[in-house]
Amino acid sequence: MSAAPSPFSRGTVIGMLLVGALAFVALLWFLGNSTGGSGNDGGAHVGGKGLNGFAGLAQMLESEGLDVQRLRNRQTIESTPGLLILTPPAGAEGKDIAKVVDARRYIGPTLVIAPKWFATGLQSEKAKRGWVQILSTNPPEWPGFADNVTVEIGDEKSAPASGWRLGQRRGKLPDDRQVEYGSGKGLVPIVDAGNGKILAAWLDDDGYYPGLNDLVGIDPDYGGDDEDLYPVVFVFEPDLMDNWGLADKATALLARDLVLATADNRSQPFAFDMTFNGFGASRNLLTLAFEPPFLAATICLFLAALAVAWRALHRFGPALTQGPEIAMGKAALVGNAAGLIRRAGRVHLAAAPYADAVRERIALALGLPRGLSHEEIERLIDAAQARRGIPGPTFSSAARHLRDARKPHDVTKRALVLQQIERLLK
């Protein structure tokens, strides 16, 4: 190992970490907000800017400085305080709508706008994005939600509805024949048509709703005893709220007053749901990371990242470079050969050659004559041991024991005996 300087400066490392952190945060944000744009696809929802959309209603409320939200998460709409405006399509699941409405009865008021128009995108070079062409009507079918309420839509041959009315207020409808009405037990009318049919109403339950009472002009004390219960308002005729209807000033003011009376609180959010219209999305992961119970884990990860960064920038000396994986030279060749023999389980085969090599080295060191047999050389080595008074076994016996060894441990132990004899005779 040899010391080597870091290939990057401290500023470069800090810059790389910052860029990586920002990229990770951006990834989390885009994962939680990949909702497909503004939603201006010609649909009857808050993103729609066509005749049947409700973008104008949201813009009108925003112009008054109200907190208007566009919600794309189903769990969020069930728990967000303030007014929730639902614009489900005709084919939405009634049980899902009922689940949302029931979950919010003690959280905030809910205003449900029924669909009516069947529209397609306008095929024209001069048409702007989101413009639609009205083809026919399509009443809602929501079994499992407000089953005691009946909805009917007039046709082109029906008698005119004569606009809408609320007390002394009057207004016109874009189409005075194809009007959607509602009826059923437990409805308190808010807006009627000129023919007396209901265009908007709220559920007459155990709640007390002073804002709606004041709008309609009935007894301020009318209602139940549960002051914590929030109202559910039905707008059966969507032209009271959609962009087509809001083209009339009187209708626009009616829509504004109806929304504010339902909310009865200008300080809380005015939320439009988009999940029932196909714009649902998961919760923002970046926001979720800073909410309990995930906040504790986020703090721990942040502290761990700081500790790792501090350790990386304050290391004890430069990094150590490792040597080559395969060593060079004679020592490497011997080591590789020994490793191969050991892996093959043939260590005992090296015992006899090692004993012969030691014998030849000792013979050369003692100056013994050449041409003698192996037995004579070993006998002369034994004699030299005796003359020098070297303790331990004789060379011949030690060499014989080494040649007879079979286990690697025995080979190593007996080879050391020969190595000791060689060292003392040289």
Short mmCIF file of C-alpha atoms in Angstrom, two decimals:
data_model
loop_
_atom_site.label_atom_id
_atom_site.label_comp_id
_atom_site.label_asym_id
_atom_site.label_seq_id
_atom_site.Cartn_x
_atom_site.Cartn_y
_atom_site.Cartn_z
CA MET A 1 0.00 0.00 0.00
CA SER A 2 1.22 3.50 -0.84
CA ALA A 3 -0.37 6.85 0.01
CA ALA A 4 -1.94 8.71 -2.89
CA PRO A 5 -3.65 12.13 -3.00
CA SER A 6 -7.42 12.37 -3.56
CA PRO A 7 -8.33 12.65 -7.28
CA PHE A 8 -10.97 15.34 -6.51
CA SER A 9 -10.70 18.60 -4.63
CA ARG A 10 -12.92 19.27 -1.63
CA GLY A 11 -14.96 21.83 -3.57
CA THR A 12 -15.60 19.32 -6.36
CA VAL A 13 -16.84 16.71 -3.89
CA ILE A 14 -19.15 19.22 -2.18
CA GLY A 15 -20.53 20.27 -5.57
CA MET A 16 -21.18 16.69 -6.59
CA LEU A 17 -23.01 16.03 -3.31
CA LEU A 18 -25.19 19.13 -3.70
CA VAL A 19 -26.09 18.28 -7.30
CA GLY A 20 -26.95 14.72 -6.29
CA ALA A 21 -29.10 15.91 -3.36
CA LEU A 22 -30.99 18.39 -5.55
CA ALA A 23 -31.54 15.73 -8.22
CA PHE A 24 -32.93 13.36 -5.60
CA VAL A 25 -35.30 16.00 -4.22
CA ALA A 26 -36.45 16.82 -7.76
CA LEU A 27 -37.09 13.13 -8.41
CA LEU A 28 -39.29 12.87 -5.32
CA TRP A 29 -41.20 15.99 -6.32
CA PHE A 30 -41.85 14.80 -9.87
CA LEU A 31 -42.90 11.36 -8.61
CA GLY A 32 -45.49 12.96 -6.36
CA ASN A 33 -46.70 15.52 -8.93
CA SER A 34 -46.76 13.53 -12.16
CA THR A 35 -50.42 14.32 -12.74
CA GLY A 36 -50.56 15.01 -16.45
CA GLY A 37 -50.69 18.83 -16.59
CA SER A 38 -53.52 21.26 -15.90
CA GLY A 39 -56.29 18.84 -16.95
CA ASN A 40 -57.72 21.09 -19.65
CA ASP A 41 -59.03 18.17 -21.70
CA GLY A 42 -62.60 19.30 -22.28
CA GLY A 43 -63.97 17.48 -19.24
CA ALA A 44 -66.54 18.71 -16.75
CA HIS A 45 -64.12 19.44 -13.90
CA VAL A 46 -62.08 22.29 -12.47
CA GLY A 47 -59.37 21.88 -15.11
CA GLY A 48 -61.81 22.15 -18.01
CA LYS A 49 -61.98 25.48 -19.83
CA GLY A 50 -64.76 24.42 -22.20
CA LEU A 51 -68.44 25.17 -21.83
CA ASN A 52 -68.96 22.29 -19.43
CA GLY A 53 -65.85 22.88 -17.27
CA PHE A 54 -65.49 24.67 -13.95
CA ALA A 55 -62.18 26.51 -14.43
CA GLY A 56 -64.09 29.81 -14.44
CA LEU A 57 -65.60 29.12 -11.01
CA ALA A 58 -62.15 28.41 -9.53
CA GLN A 59 -60.68 31.53 -11.15
CA MET A 60 -63.54 33.68 -9.84
CA LEU A 61 -62.95 32.44 -6.28
CA GLU A 62 -59.19 32.96 -6.60
CA SER A 63 -59.78 36.54 -7.75
CA GLU A 64 -61.35 37.22 -4.33
CA GLY A 65 -58.19 36.05 -2.59
CA LEU A 66 -59.64 32.72 -1.45
CA ASP A 67 -57.44 29.67 -0.99
CA VAL A 68 -58.48 27.52 -3.95
CA GLN A 69 -56.96 24.04 -4.17
CA ARG A 70 -57.11 21.35 -6.82
CA LEU A 71 -56.87 17.96 -5.12
CA ARG A 72 -55.63 14.85 -6.89
CA ASN A 73 -55.35 12.38 -4.01
CA ARG A 74 -58.38 10.45 -2.72
CA GLN A 75 -57.11 10.22 0.86
CA THR A 76 -56.47 13.97 0.86
CA ILE A 77 -59.99 14.93 -0.17
CA GLU A 78 -61.43 12.83 2.65
CA SER A 79 -59.43 14.69 5.29
CA THR A 80 -58.87 18.23 4.00
CA PRO A 81 -60.80 20.86 6.03
CA GLY A 82 -62.83 23.54 4.31
CA LEU A 83 -65.27 23.27 1.41
CA LEU A 84 -64.91 20.37 -1.00
CA ILE A 85 -66.49 20.72 -4.45
CA LEU A 86 -67.10 17.36 -6.16
CA THR A 87 -67.69 17.17 -9.92
CA PRO A 88 -67.95 13.41 -10.58
CA PRO A 89 -68.72 12.20 -14.12
CA ALA A 90 -71.96 10.43 -14.95
CA GLY A 91 -70.34 6.99 -14.72
CA ALA A 92 -68.59 7.43 -11.37
CA GLU A 93 -69.02 4.82 -8.66
CA GLY A 94 -71.77 5.95 -6.30
CA LYS A 95 -70.29 4.04 -3.37
CA ASP A 96 -66.99 5.91 -3.78
CA ILE A 97 -68.80 9.27 -3.77
CA ALA A 98 -70.77 8.25 -0.69
CA LYS A 99 -67.57 7.20 1.07
CA VAL A 100 -65.99 10.62 0.52
CA VAL A 101 -69.13 12.55 1.51
CA ASP A 102 -69.72 10.48 4.65
CA ALA A 103 -66.09 10.80 5.72
CA ARG A 104 -66.32 14.60 5.60
CA ARG A 105 -69.53 15.22 7.54
CA TYR A 106 -67.56 16.38 10.60
CA ILE A 107 -64.56 17.76 8.66
CA GLY A 108 -66.01 20.28 6.23
CA PRO A 109 -68.95 21.05 3.91
CA THR A 110 -69.33 19.25 0.59
CA LEU A 111 -70.88 20.62 -2.60
CA VAL A 112 -71.73 18.02 -5.26
CA ILE A 113 -72.29 19.27 -8.82
CA ALA A 114 -74.16 16.76 -10.97
CA PRO A 115 -73.05 16.26 -14.59
CA LYS A 116 -75.40 16.91 -17.50
CA TRP A 117 -73.65 17.56 -20.80
CA PHE A 118 -72.10 15.00 -23.12
CA ALA A 119 -69.40 16.89 -25.02
CA THR A 120 -66.46 16.19 -27.31
CA GLY A 121 -63.45 18.24 -28.28
CA LEU A 122 -64.10 20.89 -30.89
CA GLN A 123 -62.43 19.93 -34.15
CA SER A 124 -61.51 23.26 -35.65
CA GLU A 125 -58.30 25.02 -36.54
CA LYS A 126 -59.47 28.13 -34.69
CA ALA A 127 -60.49 26.19 -31.57
CA LYS A 128 -58.33 26.58 -28.49
CA ARG A 129 -57.26 23.71 -26.33
CA GLY A 130 -60.12 22.45 -24.16
CA TRP A 131 -62.95 23.87 -26.24
CA VAL A 132 -65.84 21.44 -26.61
CA GLN A 133 -68.92 20.82 -28.69
CA ILE A 134 -72.12 19.94 -26.80
CA LEU A 135 -73.76 16.88 -28.36
CA SER A 136 -76.41 15.71 -25.90
CA THR A 137 -77.24 15.25 -22.23
CA ASN A 138 -76.07 12.44 -19.99
CA PRO A 139 -77.65 12.20 -16.50
CA PRO A 140 -75.65 10.84 -13.54
CA GLU A 141 -75.99 7.20 -12.53
CA TRP A 142 -74.60 6.85 -9.02
CA PRO A 143 -76.20 3.82 -7.32
CA GLY A 144 -75.13 3.72 -3.70
CA PHE A 145 -75.10 7.50 -3.26
CA ALA A 146 -78.21 9.57 -2.42
CA ASP A 147 -80.48 6.82 -3.72
CA ASN A 148 -83.51 8.69 -2.36
CA VAL A 149 -82.82 11.57 -4.76
CA THR A 150 -84.15 11.46 -8.32
CA VAL A 151 -82.66 13.41 -11.22
CA GLU A 152 -84.40 14.28 -14.49
CA ILE A 153 -83.32 16.23 -17.55
CA GLY A 154 -85.62 17.99 -19.95
CA ASP A 155 -85.21 17.73 -23.70
CA GLU A 156 -85.55 20.08 -26.63
CA LYS A 157 -89.30 19.49 -26.70
CA SER A 158 -89.79 20.27 -23.00
CA ALA A 159 -91.44 23.42 -21.77
CA PRO A 160 -89.00 26.21 -20.93
CA ALA A 161 -87.74 26.28 -17.35
CA SER A 162 -87.95 30.09 -17.32
CA GLY A 163 -84.46 30.47 -15.90
CA TRP A 164 -83.56 30.22 -12.23
CA ARG A 165 -84.72 32.09 -9.15
CA LEU A 166 -83.54 32.56 -5.57
CA GLY A 167 -85.87 34.74 -3.55
CA GLN A 168 -86.16 37.98 -5.50
CA ARG A 169 -83.11 37.17 -7.63
CA ARG A 170 -83.59 35.96 -11.18
CA GLY A 171 -81.29 34.73 -13.91
CA LYS A 172 -81.25 32.89 -17.19
CA LEU A 173 -79.86 29.49 -18.14
CA PRO A 174 -77.79 28.80 -21.28
CA ASP A 175 -80.31 26.19 -22.45
CA ASP A 176 -83.75 26.81 -20.97
CA ARG A 177 -85.19 23.46 -22.08
CA GLN A 178 -82.48 20.88 -21.38
CA VAL A 179 -82.42 21.63 -17.66
CA GLU A 180 -81.53 19.14 -14.95
CA TYR A 181 -83.80 18.96 -11.90
CA GLY A 182 -83.64 17.06 -8.64
CA SER A 183 -86.33 15.78 -6.32
CA GLY A 184 -86.65 13.60 -3.26
CA LYS A 185 -87.38 13.56 0.43
CA GLY A 186 -85.11 15.45 2.79
CA LEU A 187 -84.10 18.20 0.34
CA VAL A 188 -84.20 21.87 1.29
CA PRO A 189 -84.44 23.89 -1.98
CA ILE A 190 -81.90 26.64 -2.53
CA VAL A 191 -82.32 27.54 -6.18
CA ASP A 192 -85.50 26.78 -8.13
CA ALA A 193 -86.34 26.98 -11.79
CA GLY A 194 -89.05 29.31 -12.98
CA ASN A 195 -91.36 26.29 -13.22
CA GLY A 196 -90.86 25.52 -9.52
CA LYS A 197 -88.54 22.52 -9.86
CA ILE A 198 -85.37 22.25 -7.76
CA LEU A 199 -82.03 23.19 -9.32
CA ALA A 200 -79.96 23.15 -6.11
CA ALA A 201 -80.69 21.97 -2.56
CA TRP A 202 -79.09 20.76 0.64
CA LEU A 203 -79.78 17.68 2.73
CA ASP A 204 -82.17 18.34 5.58
CA ASP A 205 -80.45 16.42 8.40
CA ASP A 206 -79.57 17.12 12.02
CA GLY A 207 -77.13 19.91 11.14
CA TYR A 208 -77.46 23.65 11.66
CA TYR A 209 -76.32 25.72 8.64
CA PRO A 210 -76.71 29.47 9.23
CA GLY A 211 -74.94 30.43 6.00
CA LEU A 212 -77.41 28.54 3.84
CA ASN A 213 -80.36 29.74 5.94
CA ASP A 214 -79.28 33.32 5.34
CA LEU A 215 -78.84 32.73 1.59
CA VAL A 216 -82.30 31.23 1.20
CA GLY A 217 -83.88 33.75 3.55
CA ILE A 218 -85.52 31.33 5.96
CA ASP A 219 -85.64 31.28 9.75
CA PRO A 220 -82.02 31.66 11.00
CA ASP A 221 -82.75 29.05 13.69
CA TYR A 222 -83.91 26.46 11.17
CA GLY A 223 -82.00 23.17 11.41
CA GLY A 224 -80.95 20.48 13.84
CA ASP A 225 -79.00 20.56 17.05
CA ASP A 226 -75.71 19.12 15.79
CA GLU A 227 -73.63 22.24 15.22
CA ASP A 228 -70.55 20.16 14.39
CA LEU A 229 -72.22 18.57 11.35
CA TYR A 230 -71.37 20.16 7.98
CA PRO A 231 -73.83 20.47 5.08
CA VAL A 232 -74.04 18.47 1.86
CA VAL A 233 -75.30 20.61 -1.03
CA PHE A 234 -76.48 19.26 -4.40
CA VAL A 235 -76.32 21.40 -7.52
CA PHE A 236 -78.46 19.43 -9.96
CA GLU A 237 -78.17 21.98 -12.76
CA PRO A 238 -74.42 22.29 -13.58
CA ASP A 239 -75.05 25.40 -15.72
CA LEU A 240 -75.38 27.30 -12.44
CA MET A 241 -71.66 26.68 -11.88
CA ASP A 242 -69.96 25.81 -15.18
CA ASN A 243 -68.19 28.13 -17.59
CA TRP A 244 -71.20 28.33 -19.89
CA GLY A 245 -73.49 29.49 -17.11
CA LEU A 246 -70.96 31.89 -15.59
CA ALA A 247 -70.97 33.87 -18.83
CA ASP A 248 -74.10 35.49 -17.38
CA LYS A 249 -73.23 37.96 -14.61
CA ALA A 250 -76.30 37.19 -12.47
CA THR A 251 -75.56 33.45 -12.63
CA ALA A 252 -71.90 34.05 -11.78
CA LEU A 253 -72.89 36.06 -8.69
CA LEU A 254 -75.33 33.32 -7.71
CA ALA A 255 -72.59 30.68 -7.99
CA ARG A 256 -70.28 32.80 -5.86
CA ASP A 257 -72.88 33.35 -3.16
CA LEU A 258 -73.89 29.68 -3.12
CA VAL A 259 -70.27 28.54 -2.69
CA LEU A 260 -69.59 31.07 0.08
CA ALA A 261 -72.84 30.22 1.89
CA THR A 262 -72.01 26.51 1.78
CA ALA A 263 -68.50 27.12 3.10
CA ASP A 264 -69.66 29.69 5.70
CA ASN A 265 -65.97 30.37 6.33
CA ARG A 266 -63.74 32.32 3.94
CA SER A 267 -60.50 31.52 5.81
CA GLN A 268 -60.46 27.78 5.08
CA PRO A 269 -59.55 26.17 1.72
CA PHE A 270 -61.97 25.87 -1.21
CA ALA A 271 -60.95 22.53 -2.72
CA PHE A 272 -61.96 21.10 -6.09
CA ASP A 273 -61.70 17.34 -6.48
CA MET A 274 -60.08 15.94 -9.62
CA THR A 275 -59.72 12.29 -8.65
CA PHE A 276 -63.17 11.25 -9.87
CA ASN A 277 -62.33 12.79 -13.25
CA GLY A 278 -59.26 10.63 -13.83
CA PHE A 279 -56.57 12.91 -12.43
CA GLY A 280 -55.79 10.98 -9.26
CA ALA A 281 -52.20 10.78 -8.09
CA SER A 282 -50.25 9.45 -5.15
CA ARG A 283 -49.18 11.77 -2.37
CA ASN A 284 -46.09 13.87 -2.89
CA LEU A 285 -43.20 11.77 -1.58
CA LEU A 286 -41.22 14.86 -0.65
CA THR A 287 -44.07 16.17 1.51
CA LEU A 288 -44.77 12.73 2.93
CA ALA A 289 -41.16 12.40 4.09
CA PHE A 290 -41.64 15.38 6.40
CA GLU A 291 -44.88 14.17 7.97
CA PRO A 292 -45.22 11.82 10.96
CA PRO A 293 -44.41 9.00 11.30
CA PHE A 294 -41.86 9.30 8.47
CA LEU A 295 -40.41 12.54 9.85
CA ALA A 296 -38.33 10.64 12.43
CA ALA A 297 -36.78 8.44 9.75
CA THR A 298 -36.06 11.49 7.58
CA ILE A 299 -34.25 13.22 10.46
CA CYS A 300 -32.18 10.08 11.13
CA LEU A 301 -31.22 9.81 7.45
CA PHE A 302 -30.29 13.49 7.36
CA LEU A 303 -28.05 13.15 10.43
CA ALA A 304 -26.45 10.02 9.00
CA ALA A 305 -25.75 11.85 5.74
CA LEU A 306 -24.11 14.69 7.67
CA ALA A 307 -21.96 12.21 9.59
CA VAL A 308 -20.86 10.47 6.39
CA ALA A 309 -20.09 13.80 4.72
CA TRP A 310 -18.09 15.02 7.72
CA ARG A 311 -16.13 11.76 7.83
CA ALA A 312 -15.44 11.91 4.11
CA LEU A 313 -14.12 15.48 4.28
CA HIS A 314 -12.04 14.95 7.44
CA ARG A 315 -10.32 11.62 6.83
CA PHE A 316 -7.01 10.79 8.51
CA GLY A 317 -4.62 11.35 5.64
CA PRO A 318 -5.04 10.60 1.94
CA ALA A 319 -6.52 7.35 0.70
CA LEU A 320 -4.21 4.33 0.46
CA THR A 321 -3.78 2.79 -2.95
CA GLN A 322 -3.77 -0.97 -3.00
CA GLY A 323 -1.04 -2.95 -4.69
CA PRO A 324 -1.58 -5.09 -7.78
CA GLU A 325 -3.82 -8.10 -7.37
CA ILE A 326 -1.12 -10.39 -8.86
CA ALA A 327 2.42 -9.87 -7.48
CA MET A 328 5.39 -9.83 -9.87
CA GLY A 329 8.72 -11.72 -9.63
CA LYS A 330 10.04 -15.05 -8.34
CA ALA A 331 8.27 -14.80 -4.99
CA ALA A 332 4.93 -14.45 -6.78
CA LEU A 333 5.75 -17.46 -8.98
CA VAL A 334 6.61 -19.61 -5.96
CA GLY A 335 3.50 -18.40 -4.08
CA ASN A 336 1.22 -19.14 -7.03
CA ALA A 337 2.71 -22.60 -7.47
CA ALA A 338 2.30 -23.35 -3.75
CA GLY A 339 -1.28 -22.15 -3.84
CA LEU A 340 -2.04 -24.37 -6.81
CA ILE A 341 -0.57 -27.43 -5.07
CA ARG A 342 -2.50 -26.67 -1.90
CA ARG A 343 -5.81 -26.24 -3.76
CA ALA A 344 -5.23 -29.49 -5.65
CA GLY A 345 -4.66 -31.40 -2.38
CA ARG A 346 -1.27 -32.65 -3.54
CA VAL A 347 0.98 -31.22 -0.82
CA HIS A 348 2.27 -34.67 0.09
CA LEU A 349 3.76 -35.05 -3.41
CA ALA A 350 6.19 -32.20 -2.64
CA ALA A 351 7.62 -33.98 0.42
CA ALA A 352 10.08 -36.30 -1.34
CA PRO A 353 11.42 -33.64 -3.78
CA TYR A 354 11.93 -31.27 -0.86
CA ALA A 355 13.89 -33.89 1.09
CA ASP A 356 16.06 -34.56 -1.99
CA ALA A 357 16.69 -30.86 -2.53
CA VAL A 358 17.78 -30.40 1.12
CA ARG A 359 20.10 -33.38 0.84
CA GLU A 360 21.80 -31.99 -2.27
CA ARG A 361 22.27 -28.55 -0.69
CA ILE A 362 23.81 -30.06 2.47
CA ALA A 363 26.11 -32.30 0.38
CA LEU A 364 27.29 -29.28 -1.57
CA ALA A 365 27.86 -27.32 1.66
CA LEU A 366 29.85 -30.17 3.23
CA GLY A 367 31.93 -30.73 0.04
CA LEU A 368 30.98 -34.39 -0.30
CA PRO A 369 32.31 -36.21 -3.38
CA ARG A 370 30.12 -36.38 -6.44
CA GLY A 371 28.80 -39.68 -7.80
CA LEU A 372 27.83 -41.15 -4.45
CA SER A 373 24.48 -42.85 -4.04
CA HIS A 374 21.67 -41.21 -2.11
CA GLU A 375 22.05 -43.64 0.77
CA GLU A 376 25.79 -42.95 1.08
CA ILE A 377 25.25 -39.20 1.03
CA GLU A 378 22.65 -39.42 3.79
CA ARG A 379 24.99 -41.68 5.83
CA LEU A 380 27.82 -39.14 5.51
CA ILE A 381 25.43 -36.34 6.56
CA ASP A 382 24.46 -38.37 9.63
CA ALA A 383 28.17 -38.79 10.43
CA ALA A 384 28.71 -35.04 10.13
CA GLN A 385 25.84 -34.48 12.55
CA ALA A 386 27.47 -36.81 15.03
CA ARG A 387 30.88 -35.16 14.74
CA ARG A 388 29.40 -31.71 15.36
CA GLY A 389 27.20 -32.91 18.19
CA ILE A 390 23.94 -31.68 16.63
CA PRO A 391 20.99 -32.87 18.76
CA GLY A 392 17.81 -34.34 17.42
CA PRO A 393 17.05 -37.02 14.82
CA THR A 394 19.52 -37.91 12.10
CA PHE A 395 19.05 -36.51 8.62
CA SER A 396 18.31 -39.90 7.11
CA SER A 397 15.52 -40.65 9.58
CA ALA A 398 14.05 -37.16 9.28
CA ALA A 399 14.09 -37.41 5.46
CA ARG A 400 12.41 -40.82 5.60
CA HIS A 401 9.67 -39.50 7.89
CA LEU A 402 9.09 -36.55 5.57
CA ARG A 403 8.75 -38.83 2.55
CA ASP A 404 6.20 -40.93 4.44
CA ALA A 405 4.05 -37.92 5.45
CA ARG A 406 0.60 -37.60 3.80
CA LYS A 407 -1.23 -34.82 5.65
CA PRO A 408 -0.30 -31.19 4.98
CA HIS A 409 0.26 -30.56 8.69
CA ASP A 410 2.67 -33.48 8.98
CA VAL A 411 4.52 -32.44 5.81
CA THR A 412 5.05 -28.93 7.17
CA LYS A 413 6.15 -30.12 10.62
CA ARG A 414 8.69 -32.68 9.30
CA ALA A 415 10.01 -30.28 6.64
CA LEU A 416 10.88 -27.85 9.42
CA VAL A 417 13.03 -30.55 11.05
CA LEU A 418 15.05 -30.93 7.82
CA GLN A 419 15.32 -27.16 7.53
CA GLN A 420 16.74 -26.99 11.09
CA ILE A 421 19.35 -29.71 10.33
CA GLU A 422 20.36 -27.84 7.16
CA ARG A 423 20.78 -24.59 9.04
CA LEU A 424 23.04 -26.18 11.68
CA LEU A 425 25.26 -28.02 9.16
CA LYS A 426 25.95 -25.02 6.95
#
